[in-house]
Backbone as JSON Lines, residues from 0, in Angstrom:
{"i":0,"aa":"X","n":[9.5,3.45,-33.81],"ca":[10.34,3.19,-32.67],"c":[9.64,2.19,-31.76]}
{"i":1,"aa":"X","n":[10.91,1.34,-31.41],"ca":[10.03,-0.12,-30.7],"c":[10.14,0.48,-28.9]}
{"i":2,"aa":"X","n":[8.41,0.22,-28.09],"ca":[8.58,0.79,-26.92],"c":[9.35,-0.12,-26.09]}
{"i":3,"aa":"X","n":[10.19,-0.18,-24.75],"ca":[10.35,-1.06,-23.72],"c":[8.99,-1.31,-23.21]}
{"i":4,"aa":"X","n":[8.96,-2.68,-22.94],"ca":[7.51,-3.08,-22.28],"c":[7.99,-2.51,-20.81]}
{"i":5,"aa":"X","n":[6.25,-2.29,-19.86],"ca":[6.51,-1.7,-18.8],"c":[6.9,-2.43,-17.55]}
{"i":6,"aa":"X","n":[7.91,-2.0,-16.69],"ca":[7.89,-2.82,-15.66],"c":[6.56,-3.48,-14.88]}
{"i":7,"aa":"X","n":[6.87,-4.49,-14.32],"ca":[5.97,-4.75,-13.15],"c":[5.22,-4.02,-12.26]}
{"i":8,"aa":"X","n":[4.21,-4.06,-11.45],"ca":[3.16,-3.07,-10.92],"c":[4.52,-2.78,-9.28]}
{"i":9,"aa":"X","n":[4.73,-2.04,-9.3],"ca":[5.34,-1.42,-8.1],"c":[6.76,-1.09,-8.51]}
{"i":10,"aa":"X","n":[7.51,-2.1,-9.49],"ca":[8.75,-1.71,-10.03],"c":[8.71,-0.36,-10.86]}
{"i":11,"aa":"X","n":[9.83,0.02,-10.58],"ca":[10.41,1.19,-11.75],"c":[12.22,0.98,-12.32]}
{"i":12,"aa":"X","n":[11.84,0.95,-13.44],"ca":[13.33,1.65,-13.86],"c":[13.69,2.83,-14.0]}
{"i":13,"aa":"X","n":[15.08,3.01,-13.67],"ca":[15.59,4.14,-13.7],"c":[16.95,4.02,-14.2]}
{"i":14,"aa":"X","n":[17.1,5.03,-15.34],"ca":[18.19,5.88,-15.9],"c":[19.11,6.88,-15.23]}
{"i":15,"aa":"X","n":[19.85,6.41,-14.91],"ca":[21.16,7.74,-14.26],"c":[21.88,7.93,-15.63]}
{"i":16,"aa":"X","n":[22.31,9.32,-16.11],"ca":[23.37,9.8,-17.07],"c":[24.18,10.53,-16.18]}
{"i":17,"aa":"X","n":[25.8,10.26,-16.41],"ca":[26.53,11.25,-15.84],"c":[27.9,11.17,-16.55]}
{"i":18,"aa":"X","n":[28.45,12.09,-16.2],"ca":[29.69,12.32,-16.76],"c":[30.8,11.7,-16.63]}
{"i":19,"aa":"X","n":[30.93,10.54,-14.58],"ca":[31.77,9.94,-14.48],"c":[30.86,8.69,-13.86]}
{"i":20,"aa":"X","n":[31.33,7.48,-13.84],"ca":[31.01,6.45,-13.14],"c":[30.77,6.73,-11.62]}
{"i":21,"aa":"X","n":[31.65,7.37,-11.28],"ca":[31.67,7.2,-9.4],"c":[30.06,8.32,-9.47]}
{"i":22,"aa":"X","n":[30.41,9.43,-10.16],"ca":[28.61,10.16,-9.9],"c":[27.89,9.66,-10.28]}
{"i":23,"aa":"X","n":[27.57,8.43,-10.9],"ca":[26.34,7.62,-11.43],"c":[26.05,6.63,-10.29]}
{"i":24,"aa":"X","n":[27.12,6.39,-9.63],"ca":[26.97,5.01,-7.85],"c":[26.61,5.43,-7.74]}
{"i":25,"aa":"X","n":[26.76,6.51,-6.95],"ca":[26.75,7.92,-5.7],"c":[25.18,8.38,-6.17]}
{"i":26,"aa":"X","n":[24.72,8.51,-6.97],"ca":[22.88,8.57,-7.39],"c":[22.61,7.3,-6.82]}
{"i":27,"aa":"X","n":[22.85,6.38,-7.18],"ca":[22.27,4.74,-7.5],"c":[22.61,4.38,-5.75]}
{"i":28,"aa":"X","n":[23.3,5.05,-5.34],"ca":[23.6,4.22,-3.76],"c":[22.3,4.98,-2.92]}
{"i":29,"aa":"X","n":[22.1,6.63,-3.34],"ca":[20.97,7.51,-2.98],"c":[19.7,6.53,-2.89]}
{"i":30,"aa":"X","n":[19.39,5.98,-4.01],"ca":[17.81,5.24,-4.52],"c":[17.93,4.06,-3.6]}
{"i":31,"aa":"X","n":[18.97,3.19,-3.76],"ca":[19.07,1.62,-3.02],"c":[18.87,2.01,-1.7]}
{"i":32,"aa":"X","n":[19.31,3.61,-0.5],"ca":[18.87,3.83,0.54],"c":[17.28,3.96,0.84]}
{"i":33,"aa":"X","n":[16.65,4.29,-0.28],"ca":[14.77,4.71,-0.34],"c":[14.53,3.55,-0.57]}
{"i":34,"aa":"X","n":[14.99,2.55,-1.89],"ca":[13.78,1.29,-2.05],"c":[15.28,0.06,-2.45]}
{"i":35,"aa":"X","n":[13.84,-0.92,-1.91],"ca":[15.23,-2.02,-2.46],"c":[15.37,-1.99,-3.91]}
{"i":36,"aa":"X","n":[16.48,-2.79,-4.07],"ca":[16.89,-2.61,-6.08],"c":[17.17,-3.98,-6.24]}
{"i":37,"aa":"X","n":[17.36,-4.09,-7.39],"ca":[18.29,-4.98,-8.43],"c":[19.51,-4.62,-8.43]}
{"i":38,"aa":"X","n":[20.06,-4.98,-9.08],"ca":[22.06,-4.97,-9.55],"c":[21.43,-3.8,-10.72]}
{"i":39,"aa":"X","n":[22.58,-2.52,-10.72],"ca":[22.46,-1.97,-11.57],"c":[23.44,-2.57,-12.79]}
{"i":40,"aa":"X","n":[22.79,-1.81,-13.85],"ca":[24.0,-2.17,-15.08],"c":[24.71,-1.01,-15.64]}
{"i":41,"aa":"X","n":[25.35,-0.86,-15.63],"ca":[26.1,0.19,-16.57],"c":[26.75,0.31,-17.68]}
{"i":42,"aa":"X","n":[26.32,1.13,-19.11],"ca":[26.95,1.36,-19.9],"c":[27.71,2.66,-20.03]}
{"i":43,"aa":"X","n":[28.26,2.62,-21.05],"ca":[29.44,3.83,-22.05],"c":[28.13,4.97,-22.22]}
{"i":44,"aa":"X","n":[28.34,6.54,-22.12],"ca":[27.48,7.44,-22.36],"c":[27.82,8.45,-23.16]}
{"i":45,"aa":"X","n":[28.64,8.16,-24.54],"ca":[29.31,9.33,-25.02],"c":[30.6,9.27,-25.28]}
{"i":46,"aa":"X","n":[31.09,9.68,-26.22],"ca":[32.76,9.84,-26.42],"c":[33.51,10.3,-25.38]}
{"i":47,"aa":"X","n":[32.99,11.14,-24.73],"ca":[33.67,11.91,-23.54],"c":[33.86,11.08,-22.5]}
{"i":48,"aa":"X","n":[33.61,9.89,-22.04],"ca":[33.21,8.95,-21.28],"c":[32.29,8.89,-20.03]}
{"i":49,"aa":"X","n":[31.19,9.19,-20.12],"ca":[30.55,9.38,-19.63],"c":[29.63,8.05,-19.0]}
{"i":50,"aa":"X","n":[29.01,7.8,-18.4],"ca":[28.59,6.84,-17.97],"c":[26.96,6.55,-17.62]}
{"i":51,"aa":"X","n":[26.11,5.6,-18.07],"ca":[25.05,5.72,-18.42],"c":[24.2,3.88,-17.27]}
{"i":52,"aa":"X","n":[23.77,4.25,-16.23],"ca":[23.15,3.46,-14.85],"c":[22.09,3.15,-15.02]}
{"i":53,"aa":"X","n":[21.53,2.11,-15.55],"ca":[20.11,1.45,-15.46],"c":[20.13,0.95,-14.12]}
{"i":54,"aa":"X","n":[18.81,0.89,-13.2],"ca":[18.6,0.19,-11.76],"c":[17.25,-0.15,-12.02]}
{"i":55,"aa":"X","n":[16.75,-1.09,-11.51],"ca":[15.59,-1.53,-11.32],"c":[14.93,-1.41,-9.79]}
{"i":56,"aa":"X","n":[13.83,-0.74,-9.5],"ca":[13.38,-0.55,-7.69],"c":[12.46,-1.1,-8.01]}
{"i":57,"aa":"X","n":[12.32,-1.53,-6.41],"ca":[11.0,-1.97,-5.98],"c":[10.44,-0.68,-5.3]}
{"i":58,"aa":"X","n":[9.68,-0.07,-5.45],"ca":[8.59,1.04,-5.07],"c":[7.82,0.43,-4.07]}
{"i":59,"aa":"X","n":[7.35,-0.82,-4.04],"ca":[6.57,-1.57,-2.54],"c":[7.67,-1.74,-1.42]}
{"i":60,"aa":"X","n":[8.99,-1.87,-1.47],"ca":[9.98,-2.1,-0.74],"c":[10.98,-0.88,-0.34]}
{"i":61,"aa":"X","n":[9.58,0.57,0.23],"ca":[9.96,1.39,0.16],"c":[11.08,1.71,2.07]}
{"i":62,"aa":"X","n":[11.78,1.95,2.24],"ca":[12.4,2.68,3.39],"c":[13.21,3.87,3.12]}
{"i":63,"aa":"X","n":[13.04,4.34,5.0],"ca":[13.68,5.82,5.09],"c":[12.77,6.65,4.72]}
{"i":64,"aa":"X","n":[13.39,7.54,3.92],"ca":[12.43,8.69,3.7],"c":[11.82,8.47,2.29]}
{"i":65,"aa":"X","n":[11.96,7.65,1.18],"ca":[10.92,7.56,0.68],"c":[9.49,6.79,1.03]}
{"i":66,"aa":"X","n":[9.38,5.78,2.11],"ca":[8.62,5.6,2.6],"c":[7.32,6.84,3.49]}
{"i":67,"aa":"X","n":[7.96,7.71,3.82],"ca":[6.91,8.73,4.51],"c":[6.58,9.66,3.12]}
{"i":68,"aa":"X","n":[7.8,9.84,2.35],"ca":[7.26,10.57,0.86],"c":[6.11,9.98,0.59]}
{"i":69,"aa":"X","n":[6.41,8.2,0.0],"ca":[5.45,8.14,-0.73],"c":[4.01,7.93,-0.38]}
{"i":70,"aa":"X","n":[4.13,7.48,1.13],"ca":[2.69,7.43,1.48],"c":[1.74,8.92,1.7]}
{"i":71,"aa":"X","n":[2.96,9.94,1.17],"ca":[1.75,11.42,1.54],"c":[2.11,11.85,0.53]}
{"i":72,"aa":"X","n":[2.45,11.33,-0.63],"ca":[2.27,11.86,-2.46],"c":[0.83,11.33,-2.96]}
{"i":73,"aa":"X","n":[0.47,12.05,-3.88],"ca":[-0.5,11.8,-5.17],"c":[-0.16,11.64,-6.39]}
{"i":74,"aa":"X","n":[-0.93,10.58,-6.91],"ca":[-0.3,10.52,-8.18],"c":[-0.61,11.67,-9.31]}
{"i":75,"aa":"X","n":[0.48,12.13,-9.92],"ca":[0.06,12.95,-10.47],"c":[-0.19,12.7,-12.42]}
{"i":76,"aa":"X","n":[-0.45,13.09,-13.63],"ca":[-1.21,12.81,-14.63],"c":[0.35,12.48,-15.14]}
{"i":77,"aa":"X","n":[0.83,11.75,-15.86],"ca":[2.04,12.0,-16.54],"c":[2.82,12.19,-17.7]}
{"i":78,"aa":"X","n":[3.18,12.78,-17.5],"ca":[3.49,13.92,-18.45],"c":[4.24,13.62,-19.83]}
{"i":79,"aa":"X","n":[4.74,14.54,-21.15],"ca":[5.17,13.95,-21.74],"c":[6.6,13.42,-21.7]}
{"i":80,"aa":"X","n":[7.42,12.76,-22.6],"ca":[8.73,11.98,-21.55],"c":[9.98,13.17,-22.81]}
{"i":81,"aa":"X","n":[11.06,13.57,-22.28],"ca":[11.91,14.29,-22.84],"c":[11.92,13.95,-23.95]}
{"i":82,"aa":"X","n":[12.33,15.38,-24.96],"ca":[13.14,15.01,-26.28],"c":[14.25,14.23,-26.45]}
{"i":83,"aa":"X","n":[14.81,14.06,-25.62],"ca":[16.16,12.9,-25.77],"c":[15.77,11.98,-24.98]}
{"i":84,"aa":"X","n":[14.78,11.33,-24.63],"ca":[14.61,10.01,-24.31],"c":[14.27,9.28,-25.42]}
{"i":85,"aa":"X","n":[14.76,7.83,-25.05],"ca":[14.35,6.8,-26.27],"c":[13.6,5.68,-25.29]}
């Protein structure tokens, strides 16, 4: 299995899965309030139609309340990544 190379030092991607489009924004509008983003993309998640939200953050371009989060978190060891991740 071929890995995704890793984002950039402060970026993260992130995966939303959900069942409808509008609950996959409604996450993705949550994150764009903590850090700035990219344009998300969205694909098809399933026969059922489900809907599947890639976003890209900036983690240095933190506001609100992930800003006071992250400056009083530790990093912690990390862990292994789900059975249904690819």
């Amino acid at each position: 299995m071929d890995q995704e190379p890793l984002p950039s030092e402060g970026f993260a991607e992130v995966r939303i899965v959900a069942a409808s489009p509008d609950t996959a924004r409604r996450v993705a509008e949550v994150l764009r309030r903590c850090f700035a983003s990219a344009e998300q993309r969205s694909y098809p998640a399933g026969a059922e139609g489900g809907t599947r939200l890639h976003l890209t953050i900036d983690t240095a371009q933190a506001a609100g309340p992930a800003r006071s989060w992250l400056s009083t978190s530790e990093s912690s060891p990390e862990g292994p990544a789900h059975t249904d991740e690819v």
